[in-house]
Coordinates of C-alpha atoms and ligand atoms in Angstrom, one line a residue:
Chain A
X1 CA 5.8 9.4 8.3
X2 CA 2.3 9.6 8.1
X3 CA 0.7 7.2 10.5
X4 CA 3.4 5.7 13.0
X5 CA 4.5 1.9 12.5
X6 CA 2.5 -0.9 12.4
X7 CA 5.4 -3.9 14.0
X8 CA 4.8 -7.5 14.2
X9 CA 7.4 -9.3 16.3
X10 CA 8.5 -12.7 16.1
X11 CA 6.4 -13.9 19.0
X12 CA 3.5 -13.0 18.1
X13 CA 3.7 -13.9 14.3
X14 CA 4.6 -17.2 15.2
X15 CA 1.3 -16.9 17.5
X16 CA -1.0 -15.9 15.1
X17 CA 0.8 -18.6 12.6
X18 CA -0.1 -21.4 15.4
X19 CA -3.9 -20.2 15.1
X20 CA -4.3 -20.4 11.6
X21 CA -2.7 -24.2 11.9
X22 CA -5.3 -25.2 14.0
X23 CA -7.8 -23.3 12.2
X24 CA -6.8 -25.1 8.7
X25 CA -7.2 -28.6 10.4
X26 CA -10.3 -28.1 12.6
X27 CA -11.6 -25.9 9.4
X28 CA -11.1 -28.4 7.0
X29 CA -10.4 -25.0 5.2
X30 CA -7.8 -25.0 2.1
X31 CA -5.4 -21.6 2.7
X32 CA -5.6 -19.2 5.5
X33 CA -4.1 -15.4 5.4
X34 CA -3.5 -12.9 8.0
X35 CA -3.5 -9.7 6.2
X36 CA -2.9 -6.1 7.7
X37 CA -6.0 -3.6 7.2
X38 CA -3.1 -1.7 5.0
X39 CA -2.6 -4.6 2.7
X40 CA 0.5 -6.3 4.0
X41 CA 0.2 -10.0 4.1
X42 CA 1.2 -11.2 8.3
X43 CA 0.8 -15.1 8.1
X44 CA -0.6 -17.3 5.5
X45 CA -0.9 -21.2 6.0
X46 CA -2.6 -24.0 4.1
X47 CA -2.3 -24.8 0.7
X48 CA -0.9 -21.4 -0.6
X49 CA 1.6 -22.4 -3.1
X50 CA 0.3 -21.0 -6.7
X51 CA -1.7 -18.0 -4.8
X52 CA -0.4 -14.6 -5.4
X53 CA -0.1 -14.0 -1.5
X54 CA 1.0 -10.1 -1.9
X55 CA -1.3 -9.8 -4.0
X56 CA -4.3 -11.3 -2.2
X57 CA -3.5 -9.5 0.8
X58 CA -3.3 -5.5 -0.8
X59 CA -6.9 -7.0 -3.0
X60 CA -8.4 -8.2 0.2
X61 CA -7.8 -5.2 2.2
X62 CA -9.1 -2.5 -0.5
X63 CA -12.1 -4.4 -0.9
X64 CA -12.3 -4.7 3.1
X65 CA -11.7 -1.0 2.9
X66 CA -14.1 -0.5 0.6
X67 CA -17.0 -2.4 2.5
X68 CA -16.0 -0.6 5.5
X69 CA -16.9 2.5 4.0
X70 CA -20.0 1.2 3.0
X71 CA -21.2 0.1 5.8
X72 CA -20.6 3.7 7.0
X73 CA -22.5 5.2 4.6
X74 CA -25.8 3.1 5.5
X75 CA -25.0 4.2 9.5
X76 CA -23.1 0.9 10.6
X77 CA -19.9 0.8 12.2
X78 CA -18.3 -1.8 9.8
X79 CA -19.2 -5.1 8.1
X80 CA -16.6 -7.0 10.3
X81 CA -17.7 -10.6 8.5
X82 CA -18.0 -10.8 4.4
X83 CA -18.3 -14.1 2.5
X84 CA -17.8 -14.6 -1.4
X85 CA -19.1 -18.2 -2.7
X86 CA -17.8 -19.5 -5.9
X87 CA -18.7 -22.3 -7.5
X88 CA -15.8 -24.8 -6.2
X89 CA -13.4 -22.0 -3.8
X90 CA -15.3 -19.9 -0.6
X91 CA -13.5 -16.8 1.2
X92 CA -14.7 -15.7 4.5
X93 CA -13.1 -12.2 5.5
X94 CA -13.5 -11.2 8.8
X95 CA -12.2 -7.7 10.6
X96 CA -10.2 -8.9 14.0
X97 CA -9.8 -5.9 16.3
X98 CA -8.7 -2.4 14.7
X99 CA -6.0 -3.7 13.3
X100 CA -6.5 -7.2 11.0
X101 CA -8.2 -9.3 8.5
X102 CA -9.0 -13.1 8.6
X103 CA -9.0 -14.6 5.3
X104 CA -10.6 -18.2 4.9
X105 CA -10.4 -19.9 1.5
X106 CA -12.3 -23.3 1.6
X107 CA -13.8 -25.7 -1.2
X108 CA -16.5 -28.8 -1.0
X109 CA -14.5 -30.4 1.9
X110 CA -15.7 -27.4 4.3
X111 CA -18.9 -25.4 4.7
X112 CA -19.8 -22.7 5.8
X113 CA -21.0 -23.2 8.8
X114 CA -18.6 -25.2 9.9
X115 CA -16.0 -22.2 8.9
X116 CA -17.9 -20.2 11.0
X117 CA -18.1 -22.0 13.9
X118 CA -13.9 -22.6 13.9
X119 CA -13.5 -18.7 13.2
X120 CA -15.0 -17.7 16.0
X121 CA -13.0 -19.5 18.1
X122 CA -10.3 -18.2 16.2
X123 CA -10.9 -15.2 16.7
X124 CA -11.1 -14.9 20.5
X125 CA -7.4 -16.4 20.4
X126 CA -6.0 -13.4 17.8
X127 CA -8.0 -10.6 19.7
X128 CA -6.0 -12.2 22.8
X129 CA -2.5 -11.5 20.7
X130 CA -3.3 -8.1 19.5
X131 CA -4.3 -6.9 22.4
X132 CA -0.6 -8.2 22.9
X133 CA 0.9 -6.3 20.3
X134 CA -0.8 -3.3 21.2
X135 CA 0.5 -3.4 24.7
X136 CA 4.0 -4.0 23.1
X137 CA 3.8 -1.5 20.8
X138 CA 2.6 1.9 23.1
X139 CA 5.7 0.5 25.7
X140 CA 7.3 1.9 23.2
X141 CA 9.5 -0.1 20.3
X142 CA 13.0 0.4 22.2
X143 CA 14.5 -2.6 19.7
X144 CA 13.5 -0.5 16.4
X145 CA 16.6 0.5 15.8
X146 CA 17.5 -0.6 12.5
X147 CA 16.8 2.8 10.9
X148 CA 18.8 4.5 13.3
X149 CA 21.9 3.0 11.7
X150 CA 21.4 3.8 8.2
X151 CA 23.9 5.7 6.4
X152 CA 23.4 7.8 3.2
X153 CA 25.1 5.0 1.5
X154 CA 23.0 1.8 2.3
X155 CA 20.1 4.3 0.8
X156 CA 21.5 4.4 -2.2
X157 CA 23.0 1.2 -2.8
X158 CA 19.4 0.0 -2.6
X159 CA 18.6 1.2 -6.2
X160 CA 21.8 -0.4 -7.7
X161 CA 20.6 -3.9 -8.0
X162 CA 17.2 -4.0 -8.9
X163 CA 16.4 -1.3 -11.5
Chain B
X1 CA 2.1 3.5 7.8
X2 CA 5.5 1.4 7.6
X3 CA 4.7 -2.2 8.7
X4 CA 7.4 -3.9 10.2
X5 CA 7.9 -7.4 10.3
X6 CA 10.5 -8.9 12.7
X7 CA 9.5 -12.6 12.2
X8 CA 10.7 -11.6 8.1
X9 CA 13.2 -9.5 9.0
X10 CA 11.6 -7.4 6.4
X11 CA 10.3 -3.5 6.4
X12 CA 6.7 -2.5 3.9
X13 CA 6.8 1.0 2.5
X14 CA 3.8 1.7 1.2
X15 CA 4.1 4.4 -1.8
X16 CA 0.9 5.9 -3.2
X17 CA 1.0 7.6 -6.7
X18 CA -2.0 10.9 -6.9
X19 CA -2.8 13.5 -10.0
X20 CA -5.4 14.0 -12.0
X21 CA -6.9 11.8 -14.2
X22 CA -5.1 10.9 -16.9
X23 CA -2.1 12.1 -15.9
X24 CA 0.0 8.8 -15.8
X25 CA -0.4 7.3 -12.2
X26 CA -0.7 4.2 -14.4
X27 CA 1.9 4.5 -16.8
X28 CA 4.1 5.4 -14.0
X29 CA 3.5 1.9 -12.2
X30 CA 3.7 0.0 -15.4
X31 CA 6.7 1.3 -16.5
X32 CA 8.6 0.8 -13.2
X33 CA 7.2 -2.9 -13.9
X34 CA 8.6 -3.2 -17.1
X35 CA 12.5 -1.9 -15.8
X36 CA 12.4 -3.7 -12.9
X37 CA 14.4 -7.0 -12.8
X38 CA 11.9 -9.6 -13.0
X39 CA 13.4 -11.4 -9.3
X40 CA 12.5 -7.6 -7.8
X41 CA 9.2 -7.6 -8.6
X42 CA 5.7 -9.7 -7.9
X43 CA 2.7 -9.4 -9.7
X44 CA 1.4 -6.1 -11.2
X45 CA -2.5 -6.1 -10.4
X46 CA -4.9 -3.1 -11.9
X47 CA -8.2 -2.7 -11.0
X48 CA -9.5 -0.5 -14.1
X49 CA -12.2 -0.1 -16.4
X50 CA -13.2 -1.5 -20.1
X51 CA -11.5 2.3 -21.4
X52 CA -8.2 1.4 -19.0
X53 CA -9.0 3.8 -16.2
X54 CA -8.2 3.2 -12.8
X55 CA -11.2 2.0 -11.0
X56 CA -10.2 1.7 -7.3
X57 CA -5.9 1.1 -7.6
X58 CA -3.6 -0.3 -9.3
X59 CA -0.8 -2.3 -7.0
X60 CA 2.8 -3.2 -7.6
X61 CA 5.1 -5.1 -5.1
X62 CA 9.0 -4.1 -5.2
X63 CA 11.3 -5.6 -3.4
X64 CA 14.7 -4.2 -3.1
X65 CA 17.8 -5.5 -1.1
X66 CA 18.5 -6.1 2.4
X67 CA 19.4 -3.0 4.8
X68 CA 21.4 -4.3 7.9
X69 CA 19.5 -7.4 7.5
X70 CA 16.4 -6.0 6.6
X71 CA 14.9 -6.5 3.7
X72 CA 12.9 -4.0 2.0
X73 CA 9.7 -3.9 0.1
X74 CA 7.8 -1.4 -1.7
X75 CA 4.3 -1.7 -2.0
X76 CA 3.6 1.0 -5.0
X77 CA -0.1 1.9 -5.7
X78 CA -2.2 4.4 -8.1
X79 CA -5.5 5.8 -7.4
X80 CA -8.1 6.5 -9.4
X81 CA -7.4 10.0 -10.8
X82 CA -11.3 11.1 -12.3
X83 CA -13.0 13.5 -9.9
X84 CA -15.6 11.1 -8.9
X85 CA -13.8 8.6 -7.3
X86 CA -12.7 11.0 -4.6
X87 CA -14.3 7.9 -1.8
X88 CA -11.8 5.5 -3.6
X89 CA -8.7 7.7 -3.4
X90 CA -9.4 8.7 0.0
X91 CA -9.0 5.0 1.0
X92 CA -6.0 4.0 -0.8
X93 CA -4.6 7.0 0.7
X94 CA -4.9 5.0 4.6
X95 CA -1.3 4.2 5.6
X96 CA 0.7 5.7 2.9
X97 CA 4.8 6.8 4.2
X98 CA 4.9 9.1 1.3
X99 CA 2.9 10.3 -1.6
X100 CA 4.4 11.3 -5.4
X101 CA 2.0 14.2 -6.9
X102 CA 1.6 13.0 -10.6
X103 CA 1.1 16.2 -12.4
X104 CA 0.0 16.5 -16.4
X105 CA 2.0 19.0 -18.1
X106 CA -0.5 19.9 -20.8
X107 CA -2.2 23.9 -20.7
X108 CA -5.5 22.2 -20.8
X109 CA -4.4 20.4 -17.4
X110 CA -3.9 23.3 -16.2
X111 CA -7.0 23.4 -13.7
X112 CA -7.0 20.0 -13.4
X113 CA -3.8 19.4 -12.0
X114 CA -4.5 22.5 -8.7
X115 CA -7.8 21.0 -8.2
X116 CA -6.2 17.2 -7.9
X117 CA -3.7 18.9 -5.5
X118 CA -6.6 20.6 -3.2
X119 CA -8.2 17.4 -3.3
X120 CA -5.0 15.5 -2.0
X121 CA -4.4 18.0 0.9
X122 CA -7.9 17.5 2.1
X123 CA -7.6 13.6 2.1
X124 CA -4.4 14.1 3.9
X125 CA -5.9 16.4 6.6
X126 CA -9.1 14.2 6.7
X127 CA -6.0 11.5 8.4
X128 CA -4.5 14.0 10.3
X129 CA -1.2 14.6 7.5
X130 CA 0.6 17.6 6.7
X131 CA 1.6 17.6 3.1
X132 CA 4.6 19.6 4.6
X133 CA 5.6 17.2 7.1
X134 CA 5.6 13.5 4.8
X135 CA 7.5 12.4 2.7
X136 CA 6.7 14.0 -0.8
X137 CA 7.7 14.7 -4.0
X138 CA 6.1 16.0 -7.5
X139 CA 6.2 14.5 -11.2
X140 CA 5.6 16.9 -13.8
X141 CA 4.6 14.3 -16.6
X142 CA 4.2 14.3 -20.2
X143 CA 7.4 16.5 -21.0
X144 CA 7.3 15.1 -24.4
X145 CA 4.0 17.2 -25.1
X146 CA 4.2 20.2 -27.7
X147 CA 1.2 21.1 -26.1
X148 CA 2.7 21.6 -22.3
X149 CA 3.6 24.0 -20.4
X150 CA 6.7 25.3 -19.2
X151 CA 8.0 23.7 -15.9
X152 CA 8.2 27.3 -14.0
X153 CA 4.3 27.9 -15.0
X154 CA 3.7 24.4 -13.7
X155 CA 6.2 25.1 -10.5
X156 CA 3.9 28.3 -9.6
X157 CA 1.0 26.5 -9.7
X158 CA 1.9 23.6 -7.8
X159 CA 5.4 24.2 -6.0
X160 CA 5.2 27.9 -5.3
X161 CA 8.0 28.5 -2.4
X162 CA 9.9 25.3 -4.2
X163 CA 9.2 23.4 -1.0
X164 CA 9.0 19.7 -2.4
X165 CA 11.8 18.1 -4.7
X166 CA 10.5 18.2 -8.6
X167 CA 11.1 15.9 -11.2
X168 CA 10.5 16.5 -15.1
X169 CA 9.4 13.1 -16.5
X170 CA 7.7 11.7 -19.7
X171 CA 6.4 8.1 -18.6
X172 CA 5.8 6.7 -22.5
X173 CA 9.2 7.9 -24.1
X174 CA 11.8 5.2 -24.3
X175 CA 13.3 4.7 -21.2
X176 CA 10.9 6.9 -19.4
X177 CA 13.0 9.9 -18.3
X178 CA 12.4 11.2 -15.0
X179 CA 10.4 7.6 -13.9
X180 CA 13.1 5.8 -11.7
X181 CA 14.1 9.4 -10.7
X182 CA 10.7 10.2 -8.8
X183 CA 10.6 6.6 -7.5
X184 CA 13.9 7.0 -5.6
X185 CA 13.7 10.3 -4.7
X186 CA 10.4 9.7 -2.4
X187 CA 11.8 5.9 -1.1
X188 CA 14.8 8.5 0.2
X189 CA 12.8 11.1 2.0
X190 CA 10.8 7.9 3.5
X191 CA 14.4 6.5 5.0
X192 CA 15.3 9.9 6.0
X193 CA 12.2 10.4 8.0
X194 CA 12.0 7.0 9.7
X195 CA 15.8 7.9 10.5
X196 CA 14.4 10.4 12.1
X197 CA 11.7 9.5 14.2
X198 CA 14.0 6.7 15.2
Ligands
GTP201 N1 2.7 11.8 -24.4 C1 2.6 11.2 -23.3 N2 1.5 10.5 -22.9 C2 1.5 9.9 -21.7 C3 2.6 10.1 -20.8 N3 2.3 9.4 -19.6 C4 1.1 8.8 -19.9 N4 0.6 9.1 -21.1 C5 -0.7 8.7 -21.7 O1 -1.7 9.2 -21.0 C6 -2.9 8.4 -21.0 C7 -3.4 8.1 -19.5 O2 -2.3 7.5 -18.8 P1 -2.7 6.7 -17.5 O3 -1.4 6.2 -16.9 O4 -3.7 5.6 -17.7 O5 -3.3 7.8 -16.6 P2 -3.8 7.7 -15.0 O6 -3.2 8.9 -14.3 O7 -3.5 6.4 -14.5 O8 -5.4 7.9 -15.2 P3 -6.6 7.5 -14.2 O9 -6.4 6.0 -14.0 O10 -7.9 7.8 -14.9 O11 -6.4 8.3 -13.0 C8 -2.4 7.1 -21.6 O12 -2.9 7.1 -22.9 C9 -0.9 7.2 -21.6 O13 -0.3 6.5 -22.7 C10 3.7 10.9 -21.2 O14 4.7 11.1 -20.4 N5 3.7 11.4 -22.4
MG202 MG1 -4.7 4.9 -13.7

């Protein structure tokens, strides 16, 4: 393993999922993702249906990654907000804590200010439930013991169906 | 970094494909596409340039059945093999749980292939990894080639004591010998390990 485990546990994904509900509505915003800084897609809410949402979430954290080190280079800790503007669809990426990414995708019905405004709020609330999760997670993960189980056989009957 | 995600019921293994450049990170990915059941697999994306080269990763989603209960995903990448990009690799690099070498068999790879190998220890160490302690495993591509070398000349250079699991492959020749082979062998040592740490 190279960097321990990054867990999300049903309370708190159904936290964070609650957030970006309220943040949708009081938004006015179209789709909104909770990606992990490695690419893994946590939540996503809103009108997602026809988005690519693995996808989205390994693009958005490479190029979150990639400003990141960016603002490094120029002497800045990070670039914790970005905003792209197309001409009909918005996203407004923003870092929460070590750990996540905020995606926003908005059209004409939104602005953003108004975006901004609603992810702050946001934002205080998800800081609140990582700090969570973080607490959970050096308590140690006693219920992680699906691995534990695995037998030489479940390994290899993983390969049989899909390739 | 696995991500585990109770809510899902669903494990991330994130896989990350390194070698020089042109060695067939790329042709790797796509051809695991290509035999993959379509229901197995999402979207191929590939960020590369006008000549096809990998600008910052290529990405491939797998998703393979359900281990007591939980169902797991590979999350396959490529970097970008050409020296320059050394800031790009090092990035993609950020969470991997194991790591095939790519290697090109071809003489004039020769150099190419130990320098790509330095340069993957050092991003490794640069996150505090041990390339003896993950889970690891090396492709020598491009059998096909008159041009390559034999696998022991390729085995000194980059598998000396014999320490990682090797696999012969040729990623363009129908059904791309050696391809799944690699694939599975590295998802195994991944299981094994987080067995272990368990
Ligand atoms: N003969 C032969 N050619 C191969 C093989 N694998 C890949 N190639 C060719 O090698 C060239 C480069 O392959 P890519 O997969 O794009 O290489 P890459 O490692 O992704 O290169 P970068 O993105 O620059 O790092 C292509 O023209 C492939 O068709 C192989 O097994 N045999
Ligand atoms: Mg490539």
């Amino acid at each position: 393993m190279l960097s321990g485990q990054m867990v999300i546990y049903e309370e708190e994904h159904q936290q964070l999922t609650e957030i970006c509900e309220r943040l949708v509505r009081d938004a006015l915003a179209k789709a909104i993702f909770v990606v992990d800084k490695d690419g893994q897609l946590v939540t996503a809410t809103g009108e997602t249906a026809g988005i690519d949402t693995t996808g989205l979430a390994s693009l958005v954290a490479g190029s979150t990654a990639a400003t990141g080190s960016l603002a490094q280079m120029l002497g800045e800790e990070e670039f914790p907000v970005h905003f792209h503007e197309g001409t009909s669809k918005h996203l407004h990426v923003s870092v929460i804590g070590e750990t996540l990414i905020l995606v926003v995708i908005f059209d004409e019905r939104s602005s953003l200010g108004l975006v901004r405004l609603r992810v702050k709020r946001a934002y205080l609330e998800m800081a609140g439930v990582i700090e969570n999760l973080n607490r959970k997670a050096k308590a140690g993960n006693k219920d992680l013991d699906i691995f534990g189980e695995i037998t030489d056989d479940d390994i290899d009957s993983l390969f049989n169906d899909a390739f | 970094m696995s991500f585990i995600n109770y809510a899902q019921r669903e494990i991330i293994l994130k896989i990350v494909y390194y070698g020089p450049g042109l060695c067939g990170k790329t042709t790797n990915i796509k051809f695991i596409y290509s035999g993959t059941n379509p229901d197995a697999r999402g979207k191929l994306v590939s960020l590369e340039t006008k000549q096809e080269r990998t600008l910052f990763f290529d990405f491939l989603p797998l998703s393979l059945p359900a281990i007591r209960g939980f169902k797991t995903r590979l999350h396959l990448y490529s970097v970008p093999g050409q020296l320059f990009y050394s800031a790009s690799r090092k990035l993609i690099m950020k969470g991997a749980d194991g790591v095939v070498f790519v290697a090109d068999s071809q003489r004039a790879r020769k150099e190419a292939n130990i320098i790509s190998m330095e340069d993957l220890k050092e991003n490794l160490q640069a996150y505090g990894y041990d390339i003896d302690k993950i889970p690891f495993v090396i492709q020598y591509n491009k059998r096909d080639l008159p041009t390559s070398m034999p696998v022991e000349e390729l085995r000194a250079d980059l598998n000396p004591d014999g320490r990682f699991a090797d696999f012969e492959a040729s990623a363009v020749a129908p059904g791309g010998p050696g391809v799944f082979e690699t694939l599975k062998a590295v998802v195994k040592l991944i299981l094994v390990e987080l067995k272990k740490t368990k």
